[in-house]
Coordinates of C-alpha atoms in Angstrom, one line a residue:
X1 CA 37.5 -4.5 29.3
X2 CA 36.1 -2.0 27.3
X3 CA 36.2 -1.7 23.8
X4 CA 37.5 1.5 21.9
X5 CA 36.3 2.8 18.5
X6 CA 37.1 6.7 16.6
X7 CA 33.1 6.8 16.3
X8 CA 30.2 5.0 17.7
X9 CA 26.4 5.3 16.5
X10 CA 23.4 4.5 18.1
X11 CA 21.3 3.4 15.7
X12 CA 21.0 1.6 12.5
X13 CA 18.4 3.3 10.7
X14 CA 18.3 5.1 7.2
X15 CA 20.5 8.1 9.7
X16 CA 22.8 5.7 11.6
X17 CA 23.8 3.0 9.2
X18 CA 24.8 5.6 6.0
X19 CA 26.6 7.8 8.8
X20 CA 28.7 4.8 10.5
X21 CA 30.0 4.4 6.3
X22 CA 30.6 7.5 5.5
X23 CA 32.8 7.3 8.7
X24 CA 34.6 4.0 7.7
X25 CA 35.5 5.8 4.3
X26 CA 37.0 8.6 5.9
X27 CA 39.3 6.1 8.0
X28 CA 37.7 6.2 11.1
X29 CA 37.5 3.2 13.1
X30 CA 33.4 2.9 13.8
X31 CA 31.0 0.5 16.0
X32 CA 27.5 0.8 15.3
X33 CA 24.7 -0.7 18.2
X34 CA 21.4 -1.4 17.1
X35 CA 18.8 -3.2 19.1
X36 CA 16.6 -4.5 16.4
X37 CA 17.2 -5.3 12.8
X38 CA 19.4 -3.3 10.8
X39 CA 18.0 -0.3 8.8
X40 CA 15.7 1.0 11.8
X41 CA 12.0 2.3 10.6
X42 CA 12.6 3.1 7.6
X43 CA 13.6 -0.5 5.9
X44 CA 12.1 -2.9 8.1
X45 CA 8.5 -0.8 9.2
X46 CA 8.3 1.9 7.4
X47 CA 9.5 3.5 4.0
X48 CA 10.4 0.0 2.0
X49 CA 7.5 -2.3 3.2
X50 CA 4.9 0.2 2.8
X51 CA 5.7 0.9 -0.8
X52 CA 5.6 -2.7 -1.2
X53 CA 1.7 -2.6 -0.3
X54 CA 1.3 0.1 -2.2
X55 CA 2.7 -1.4 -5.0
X56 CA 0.5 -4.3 -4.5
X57 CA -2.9 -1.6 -4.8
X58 CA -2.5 -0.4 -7.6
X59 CA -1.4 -3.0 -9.3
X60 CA -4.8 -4.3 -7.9
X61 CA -6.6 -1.1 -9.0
X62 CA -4.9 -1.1 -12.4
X63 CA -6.0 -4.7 -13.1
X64 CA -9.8 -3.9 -12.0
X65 CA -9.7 -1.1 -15.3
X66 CA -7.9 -3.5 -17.7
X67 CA -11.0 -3.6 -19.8
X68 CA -9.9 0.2 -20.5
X69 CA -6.6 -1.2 -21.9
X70 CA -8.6 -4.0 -24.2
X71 CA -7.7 -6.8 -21.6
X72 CA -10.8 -8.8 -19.7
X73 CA -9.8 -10.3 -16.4
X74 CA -12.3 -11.6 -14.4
X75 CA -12.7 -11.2 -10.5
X76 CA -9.8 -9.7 -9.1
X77 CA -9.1 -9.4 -5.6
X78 CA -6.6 -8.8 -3.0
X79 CA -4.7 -12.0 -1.0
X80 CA -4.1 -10.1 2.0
X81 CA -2.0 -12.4 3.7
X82 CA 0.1 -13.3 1.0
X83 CA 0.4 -9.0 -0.1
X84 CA 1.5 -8.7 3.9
X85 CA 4.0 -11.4 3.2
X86 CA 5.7 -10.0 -0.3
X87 CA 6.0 -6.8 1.4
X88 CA 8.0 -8.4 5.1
X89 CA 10.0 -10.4 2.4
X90 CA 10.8 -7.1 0.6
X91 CA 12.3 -5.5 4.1
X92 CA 14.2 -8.4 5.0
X93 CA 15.3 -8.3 1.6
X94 CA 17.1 -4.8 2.5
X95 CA 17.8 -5.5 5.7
X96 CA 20.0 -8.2 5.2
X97 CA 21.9 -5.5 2.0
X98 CA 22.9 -3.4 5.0
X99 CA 24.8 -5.8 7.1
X100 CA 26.5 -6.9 3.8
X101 CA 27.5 -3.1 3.9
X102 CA 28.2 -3.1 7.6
X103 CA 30.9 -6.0 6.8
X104 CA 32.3 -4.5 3.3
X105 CA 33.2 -1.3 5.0
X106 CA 34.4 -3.5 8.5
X107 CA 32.1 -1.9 10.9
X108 CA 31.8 -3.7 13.8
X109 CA 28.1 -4.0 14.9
X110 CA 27.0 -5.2 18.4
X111 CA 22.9 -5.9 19.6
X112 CA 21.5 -4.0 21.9
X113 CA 20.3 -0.5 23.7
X114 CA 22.9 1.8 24.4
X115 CA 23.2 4.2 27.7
X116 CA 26.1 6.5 28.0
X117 CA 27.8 6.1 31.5
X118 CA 30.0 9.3 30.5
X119 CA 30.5 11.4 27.4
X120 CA 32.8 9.0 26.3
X121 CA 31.4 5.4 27.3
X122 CA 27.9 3.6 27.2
X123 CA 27.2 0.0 28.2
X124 CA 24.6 -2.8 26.4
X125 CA 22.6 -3.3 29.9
X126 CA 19.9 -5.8 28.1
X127 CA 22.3 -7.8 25.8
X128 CA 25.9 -8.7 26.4
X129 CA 26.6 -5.9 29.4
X130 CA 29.5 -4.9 28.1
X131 CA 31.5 -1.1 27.8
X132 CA 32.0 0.9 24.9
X133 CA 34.4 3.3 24.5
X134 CA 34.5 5.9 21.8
X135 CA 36.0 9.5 21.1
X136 CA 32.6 10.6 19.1
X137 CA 29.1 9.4 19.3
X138 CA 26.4 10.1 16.8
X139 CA 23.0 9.4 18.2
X140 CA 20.8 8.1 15.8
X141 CA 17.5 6.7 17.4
X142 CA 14.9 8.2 15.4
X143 CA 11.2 8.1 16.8
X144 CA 8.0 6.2 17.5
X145 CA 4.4 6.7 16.3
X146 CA 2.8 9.1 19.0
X147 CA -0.7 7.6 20.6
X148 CA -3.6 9.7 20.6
X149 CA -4.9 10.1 24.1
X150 CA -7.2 7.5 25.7
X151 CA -6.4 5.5 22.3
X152 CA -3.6 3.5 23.8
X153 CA -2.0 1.0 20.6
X154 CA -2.8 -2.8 21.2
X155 CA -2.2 -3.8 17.4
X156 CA -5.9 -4.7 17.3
X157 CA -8.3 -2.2 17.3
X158 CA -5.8 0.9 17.9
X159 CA -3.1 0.6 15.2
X160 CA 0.2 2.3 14.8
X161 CA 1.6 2.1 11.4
X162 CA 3.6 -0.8 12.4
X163 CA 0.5 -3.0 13.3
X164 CA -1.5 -1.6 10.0
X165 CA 1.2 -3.1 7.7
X166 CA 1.1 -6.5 9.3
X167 CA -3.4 -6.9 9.9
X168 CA -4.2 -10.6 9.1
X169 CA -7.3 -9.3 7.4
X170 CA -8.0 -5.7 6.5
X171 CA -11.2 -4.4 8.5
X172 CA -14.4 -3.4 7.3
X173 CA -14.4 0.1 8.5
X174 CA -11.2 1.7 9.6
X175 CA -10.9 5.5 11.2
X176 CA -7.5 7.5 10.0
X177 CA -6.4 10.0 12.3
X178 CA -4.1 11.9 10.5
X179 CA -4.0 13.0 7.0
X180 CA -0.4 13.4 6.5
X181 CA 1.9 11.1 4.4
X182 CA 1.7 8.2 6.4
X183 CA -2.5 8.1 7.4
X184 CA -2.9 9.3 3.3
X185 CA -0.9 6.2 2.1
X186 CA -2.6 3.8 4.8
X187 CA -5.8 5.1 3.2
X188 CA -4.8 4.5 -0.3
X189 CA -3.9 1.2 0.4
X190 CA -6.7 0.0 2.7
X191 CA -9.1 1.1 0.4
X192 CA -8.1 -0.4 -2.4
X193 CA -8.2 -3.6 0.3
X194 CA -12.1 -2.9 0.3
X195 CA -11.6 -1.4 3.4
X196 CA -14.2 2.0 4.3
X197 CA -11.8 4.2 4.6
X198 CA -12.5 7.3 7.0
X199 CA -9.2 9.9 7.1
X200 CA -9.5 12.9 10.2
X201 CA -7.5 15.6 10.2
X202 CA -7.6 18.4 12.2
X203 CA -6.5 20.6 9.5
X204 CA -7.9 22.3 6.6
X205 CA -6.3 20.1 4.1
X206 CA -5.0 16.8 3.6
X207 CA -1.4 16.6 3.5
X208 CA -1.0 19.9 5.5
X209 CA 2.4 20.7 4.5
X210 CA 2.0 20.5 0.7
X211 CA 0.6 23.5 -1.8
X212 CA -3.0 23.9 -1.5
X213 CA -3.9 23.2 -5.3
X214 CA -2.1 19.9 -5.0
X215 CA -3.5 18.7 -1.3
X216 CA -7.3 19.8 -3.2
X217 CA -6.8 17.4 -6.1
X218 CA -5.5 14.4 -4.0
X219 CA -8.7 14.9 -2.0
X220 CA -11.2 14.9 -4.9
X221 CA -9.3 11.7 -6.1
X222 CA -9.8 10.3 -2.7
X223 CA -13.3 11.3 -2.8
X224 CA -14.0 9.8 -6.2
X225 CA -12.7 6.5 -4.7
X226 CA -14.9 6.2 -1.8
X227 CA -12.5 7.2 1.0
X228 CA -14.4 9.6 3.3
X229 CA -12.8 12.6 4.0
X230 CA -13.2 14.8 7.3
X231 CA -10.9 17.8 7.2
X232 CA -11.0 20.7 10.1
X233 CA -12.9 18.2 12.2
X234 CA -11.4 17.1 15.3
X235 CA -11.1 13.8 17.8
X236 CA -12.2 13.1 21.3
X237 CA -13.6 11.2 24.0
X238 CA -12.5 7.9 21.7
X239 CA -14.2 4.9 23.3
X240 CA -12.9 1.2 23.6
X241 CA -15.7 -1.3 22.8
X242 CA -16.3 -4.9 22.4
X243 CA -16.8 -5.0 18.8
X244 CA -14.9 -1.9 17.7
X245 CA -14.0 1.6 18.5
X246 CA -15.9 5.2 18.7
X247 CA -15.2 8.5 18.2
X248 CA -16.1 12.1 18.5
X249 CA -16.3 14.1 15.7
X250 CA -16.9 17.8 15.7
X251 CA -15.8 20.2 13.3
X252 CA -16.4 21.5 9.9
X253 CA -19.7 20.0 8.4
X254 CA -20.8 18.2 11.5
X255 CA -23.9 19.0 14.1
X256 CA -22.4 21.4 16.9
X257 CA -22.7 18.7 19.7
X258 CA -20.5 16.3 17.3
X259 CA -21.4 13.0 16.0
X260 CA -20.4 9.6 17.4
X261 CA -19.1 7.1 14.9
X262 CA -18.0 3.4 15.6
X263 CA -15.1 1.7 13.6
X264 CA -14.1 -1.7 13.1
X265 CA -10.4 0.0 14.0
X266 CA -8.4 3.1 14.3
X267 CA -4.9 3.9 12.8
X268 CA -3.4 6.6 14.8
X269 CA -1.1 8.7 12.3
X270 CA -0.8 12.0 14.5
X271 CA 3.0 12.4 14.5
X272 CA 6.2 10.9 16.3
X273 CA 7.9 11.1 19.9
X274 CA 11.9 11.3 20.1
X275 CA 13.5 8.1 21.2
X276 CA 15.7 10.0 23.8
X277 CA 14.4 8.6 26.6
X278 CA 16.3 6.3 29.1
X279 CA 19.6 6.6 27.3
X280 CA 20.9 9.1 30.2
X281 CA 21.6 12.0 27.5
X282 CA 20.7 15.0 30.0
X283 CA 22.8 13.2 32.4
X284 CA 26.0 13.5 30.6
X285 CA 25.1 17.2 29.2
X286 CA 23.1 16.8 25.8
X287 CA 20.2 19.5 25.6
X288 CA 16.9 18.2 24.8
X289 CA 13.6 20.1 23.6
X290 CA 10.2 17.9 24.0
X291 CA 12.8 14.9 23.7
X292 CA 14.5 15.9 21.1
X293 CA 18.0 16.7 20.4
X294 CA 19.1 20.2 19.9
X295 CA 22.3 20.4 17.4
X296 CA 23.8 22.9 15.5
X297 CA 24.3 23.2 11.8
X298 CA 26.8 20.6 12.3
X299 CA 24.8 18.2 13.8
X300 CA 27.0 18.7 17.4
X301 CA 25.2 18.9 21.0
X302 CA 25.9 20.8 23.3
X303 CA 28.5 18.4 24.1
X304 CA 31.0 18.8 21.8
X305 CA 31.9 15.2 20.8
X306 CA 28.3 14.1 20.6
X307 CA 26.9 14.6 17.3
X308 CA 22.7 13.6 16.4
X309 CA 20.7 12.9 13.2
X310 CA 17.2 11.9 11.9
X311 CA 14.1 11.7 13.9
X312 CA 15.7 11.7 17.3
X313 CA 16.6 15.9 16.5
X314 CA 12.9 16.7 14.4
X315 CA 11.6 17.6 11.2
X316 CA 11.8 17.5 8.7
X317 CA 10.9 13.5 9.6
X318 CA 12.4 11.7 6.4
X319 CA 14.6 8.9 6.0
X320 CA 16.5 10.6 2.9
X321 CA 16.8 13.8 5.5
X322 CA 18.2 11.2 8.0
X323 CA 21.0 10.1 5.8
X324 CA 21.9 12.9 4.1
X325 CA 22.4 14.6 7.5
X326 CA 24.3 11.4 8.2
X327 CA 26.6 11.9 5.8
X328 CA 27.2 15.6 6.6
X329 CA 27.6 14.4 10.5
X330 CA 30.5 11.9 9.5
X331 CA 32.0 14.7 7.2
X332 CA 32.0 17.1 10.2
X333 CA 33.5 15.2 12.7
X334 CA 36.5 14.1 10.5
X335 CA 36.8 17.9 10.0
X336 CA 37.0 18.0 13.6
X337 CA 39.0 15.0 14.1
X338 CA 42.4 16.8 12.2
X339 CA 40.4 16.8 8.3
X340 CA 43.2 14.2 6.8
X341 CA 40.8 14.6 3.8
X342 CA 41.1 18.1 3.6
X343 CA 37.2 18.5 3.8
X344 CA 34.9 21.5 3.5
X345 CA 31.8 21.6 5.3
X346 CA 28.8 22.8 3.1
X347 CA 25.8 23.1 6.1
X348 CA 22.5 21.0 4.9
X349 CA 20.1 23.8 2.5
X350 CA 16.6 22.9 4.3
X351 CA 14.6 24.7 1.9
X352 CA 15.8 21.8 -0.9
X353 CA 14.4 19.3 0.8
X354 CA 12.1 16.9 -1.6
X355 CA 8.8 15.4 0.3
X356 CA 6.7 12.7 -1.7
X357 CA 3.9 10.4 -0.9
X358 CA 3.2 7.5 -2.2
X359 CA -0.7 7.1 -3.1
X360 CA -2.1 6.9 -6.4
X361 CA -1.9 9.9 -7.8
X362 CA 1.4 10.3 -6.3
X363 CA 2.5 13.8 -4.8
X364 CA 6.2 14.8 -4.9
X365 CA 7.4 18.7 -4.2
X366 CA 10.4 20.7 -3.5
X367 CA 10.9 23.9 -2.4
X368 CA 8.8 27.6 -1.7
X369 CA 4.9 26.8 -1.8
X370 CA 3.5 29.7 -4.1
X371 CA 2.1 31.3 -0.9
X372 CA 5.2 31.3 0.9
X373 CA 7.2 33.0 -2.0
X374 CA 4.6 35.6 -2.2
X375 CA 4.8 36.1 1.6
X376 CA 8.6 36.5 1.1
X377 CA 8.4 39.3 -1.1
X378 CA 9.4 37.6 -4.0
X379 CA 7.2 38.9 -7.3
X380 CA 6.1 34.9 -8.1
X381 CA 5.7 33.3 -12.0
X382 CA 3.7 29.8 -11.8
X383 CA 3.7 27.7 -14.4
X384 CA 1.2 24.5 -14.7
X385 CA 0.8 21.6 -16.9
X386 CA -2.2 19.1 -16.5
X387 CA -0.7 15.4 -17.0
X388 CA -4.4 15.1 -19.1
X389 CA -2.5 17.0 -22.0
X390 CA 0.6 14.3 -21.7
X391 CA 0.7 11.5 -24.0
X392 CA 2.7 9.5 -22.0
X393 CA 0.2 9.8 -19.2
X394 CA -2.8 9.1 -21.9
X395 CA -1.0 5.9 -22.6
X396 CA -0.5 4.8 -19.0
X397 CA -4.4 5.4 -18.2
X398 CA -3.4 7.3 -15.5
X399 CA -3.7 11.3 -16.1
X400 CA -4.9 12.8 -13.1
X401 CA -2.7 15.8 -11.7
X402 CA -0.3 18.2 -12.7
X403 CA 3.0 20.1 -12.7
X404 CA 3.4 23.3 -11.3
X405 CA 6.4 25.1 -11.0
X406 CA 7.3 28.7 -9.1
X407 CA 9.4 30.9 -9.7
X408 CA 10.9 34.7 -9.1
X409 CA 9.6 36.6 -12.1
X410 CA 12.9 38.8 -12.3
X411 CA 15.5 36.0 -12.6
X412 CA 13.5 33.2 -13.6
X413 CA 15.1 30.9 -10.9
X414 CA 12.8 27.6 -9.9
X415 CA 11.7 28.5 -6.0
X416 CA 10.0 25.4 -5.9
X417 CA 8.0 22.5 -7.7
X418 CA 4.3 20.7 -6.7
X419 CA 3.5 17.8 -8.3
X420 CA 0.4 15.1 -8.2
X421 CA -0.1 12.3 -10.6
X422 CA 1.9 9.2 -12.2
X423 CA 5.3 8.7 -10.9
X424 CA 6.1 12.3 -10.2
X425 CA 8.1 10.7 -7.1
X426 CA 10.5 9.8 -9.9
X427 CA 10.3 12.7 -12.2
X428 CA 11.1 15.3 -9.1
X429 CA 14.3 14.5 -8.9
X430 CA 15.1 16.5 -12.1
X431 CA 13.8 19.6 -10.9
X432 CA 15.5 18.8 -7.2
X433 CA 18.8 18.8 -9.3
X434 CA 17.4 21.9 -11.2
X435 CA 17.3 23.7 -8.5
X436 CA 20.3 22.7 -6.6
X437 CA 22.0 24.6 -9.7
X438 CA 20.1 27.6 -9.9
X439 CA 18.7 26.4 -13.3
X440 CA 15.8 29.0 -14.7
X441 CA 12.6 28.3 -16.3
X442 CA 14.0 29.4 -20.0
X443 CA 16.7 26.9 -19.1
X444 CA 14.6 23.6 -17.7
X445 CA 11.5 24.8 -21.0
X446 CA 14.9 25.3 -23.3
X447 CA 16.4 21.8 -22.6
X448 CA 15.0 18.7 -25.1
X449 CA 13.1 16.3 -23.2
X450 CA 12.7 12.7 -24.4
X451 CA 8.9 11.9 -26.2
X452 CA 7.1 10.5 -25.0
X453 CA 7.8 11.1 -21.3
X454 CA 6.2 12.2 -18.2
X455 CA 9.1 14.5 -17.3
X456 CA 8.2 16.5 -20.6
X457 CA 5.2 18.1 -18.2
X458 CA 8.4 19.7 -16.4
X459 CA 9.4 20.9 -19.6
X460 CA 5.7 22.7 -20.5
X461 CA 4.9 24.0 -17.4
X462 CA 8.6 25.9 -17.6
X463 CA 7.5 26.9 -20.4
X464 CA 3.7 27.8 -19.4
X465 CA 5.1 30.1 -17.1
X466 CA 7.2 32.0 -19.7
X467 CA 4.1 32.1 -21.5
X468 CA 5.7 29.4 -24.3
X469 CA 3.8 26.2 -23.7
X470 CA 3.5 24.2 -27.0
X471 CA 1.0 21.5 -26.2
X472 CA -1.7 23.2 -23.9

């Protein structure tokens, strides 16, 4: 006999998990099936654990300039193996904090891959076989890493980012293709591994969607490092071999018949493909687009008591996206579901989004690029502030980058913010908040910032643009 729930979701990732307790707050009775561990990508193969070997690098790059700080230590080098292991620990770690949270807010949780018979029942046909019925569904299956054609993965030559964060050694030579946040911080990492780091992107720029000034710095760091970097230069006729893997290479800077380079291995970092598939969604009336979901601002299909999040309905592809749009998807159907709470829905502001990535310098933004303000019409201020002029940033030995804010001349209000260099994934969250509340730049330059922090660069380049820097 078939169980009934107010609200099932398919999916326990950084989407699924915060949207089944938002639910439960609101009173509703929810089930959440997940065929893996709980918290999806994000916590056990993406997000968490990859900041772990992150953290690792530089720690590792920091110790290699301690004689800058007055310190001597003497041969220091990476333990792969035991770096691969702090950072699996670290995602179990998280993992098992959301099935506390599953059981503190009673959510029942069963194993297994759901496939909706009808629009309001699916079944666990590779698990325990048994019926679930619910009156809403949100769908919550996010996506896989897309393979690059004739570059099937094998998790030994051909690597998805899942295979390049559990490697038993890191290669000699290893080919990125794919300079956006995910190839950029394999890069960052693997080289500071020792690893000859290669990065292709077909694209002028690394880091395609941030501003151009930023995506130019973070490449001449790169460079400075010994990472190679190939942009507008494009991939084909890859070839499998005994000892490696080859590429073609033509593009910007390269002969016009292309040049052949071999690699120990290739991490593939081109993008993501829907998991829609084999859940029999078209079959009970959901609209899909390439695989994914189409929803409305709501985060409803086309059939009405079937709501999706995350990955599984597109960009922006972020786990914070995912569970914020969780959260609004809960909201919405309790709105539907009679609004006990008394509820307004306030639809999700895209153009707020923040991004970061998490190489060293860091990149962080929010908001209009400078060209797409201009391109908008709006008469643009910019203000900047170079973290060399911080002394915060002097004292952490690490003073590469800048702040750079934009905003409408007239008003003064903050369009958007572009950052690169130490911890600016921290520090954006003031200007996020900033401009959530329509804060202007005599505002943000007018408000007393702690010294000495990072976050006073905020502060300056408000004030840059208003032509009242202090310290630069």
């Amino acid at each position: 006999m078939a169980e009934n729930y107010d609200l099932t979701v398919i999916g326990g990732g950084p989407g699924g998990y915060v949207a089944a307790i938002r639910a439960a707050q609101l009173g509703l009775n929810v089930c959440l099936v997940e065929k893996e561990k709980l918290g999806g990508v994000c916590l056990n193969w993406g997000c968490i654990p990859t900041k772990a070997l992150l953290e690792s690098a530089h720690l590792l790059e920091s110790i290699r300039r301690s004689e800058t700080f007055g310190l001597k230590v003497e041969k220091a080098s990476p333990d792969f193996p035991n770096i691969i292991k702090r950072s699996r620990g670290v995602a179990d770690t998280m993992s098992n904090g959301v099935e506390f949270l599953m059981k503190k807010n009673k959510i029942s949780v069963k194993k297994g891959s759901a496939v909706f018979k009808d629009k309001n029942t699916i079944w666990l046909p590779d698990t325990s076989k048994e019926e679930i019925q619910s009156e809403y569904f949100i769908i919550a299956t996010g996506a896989r890493p897309k393979e690059f054609p004739g570059l099937p993965f094998d998790g030994e030559k051909v690597l998805s980012s899942k295979h390049a964060m559990i490697q038993d050694s890191p290669p000699k030579t290893l080919a990125i293709i794919g300079a956006g946040a995910i190839g950029i911080e394999f890069a960052d990492f693997y080289s500071s591994m020792g690893t000859q780091v290669t990065v292709v992107e077909m694209q002028d720029k690394i880091l395609p969607l941030e501003d151009p000034e930023i995506s130019n710095l973070l490449n001449r760091s790169f460079v400075k490092r010994g990472i190679q970097i190939l942009t507008s230069v494009g991939v084909s006729e890859p070839k499998l071999e005994s000892d490696g893997v080859s590429i073609l290479l033509k593009g910007e800077g390269i002969a016009p018949d292309g040049e052949r380079k071999k690699f120990d291995k290739v991490l593939v970092a081109i993008g993501v493909t829907p998991n829609t598939e084999d859940i029999h969604l078209e079959e009970i009336g959901v609209f899909l687009q390439k695989g994914f979901i189409k929803v409305d601002t709501k985060f409803r299909s086309k059939v009405p008591n079937i709501y999706a999040i995350g990955d599984c309905i597109g960009a922006p592809l972020l786990a914070h996206v995912a569970s914020t749009e969780g959260v609004k998807a809960a909201e919405a159907i309790s709105i539907q579901n009679k609004n006990p709470h008394g509820l307004v829905y306030e639809p999700l502001d895209y153009l707020k989004i923040p991004a970061c990535t998490y190489c060293h310098p860091e990149v962080a933004s929010v908001g209009l690029k400078e060209e797409e303000a201009k391109k908008s019409g709006i008469d643009v201020v910019v203000g900047k502030f170079p973290f060399r002029a911080n002394g915060r940033a002097q004292a952490l030995g690490e003073v590469e980058g800048m702040v750079k804010l934009v905003a409408d001349r007239k008003t003064g209000e903050v369009l958007g913010a572009h950052l690169i260099g130490p911890n600016v994934t921290e520090i954006l969250g003031e200007i996020n908040l900033g401009m959530g509340s329509e804060l202007t730049l005599k505002e943000i330059a007018g408000r007393i910032h702690a010294h000495p922090t990072l976050s006073e660069s905020i502060m300056e380049a408000a004030g840059q643009a208003l032509g009242e820097a202090i310290n630069i």
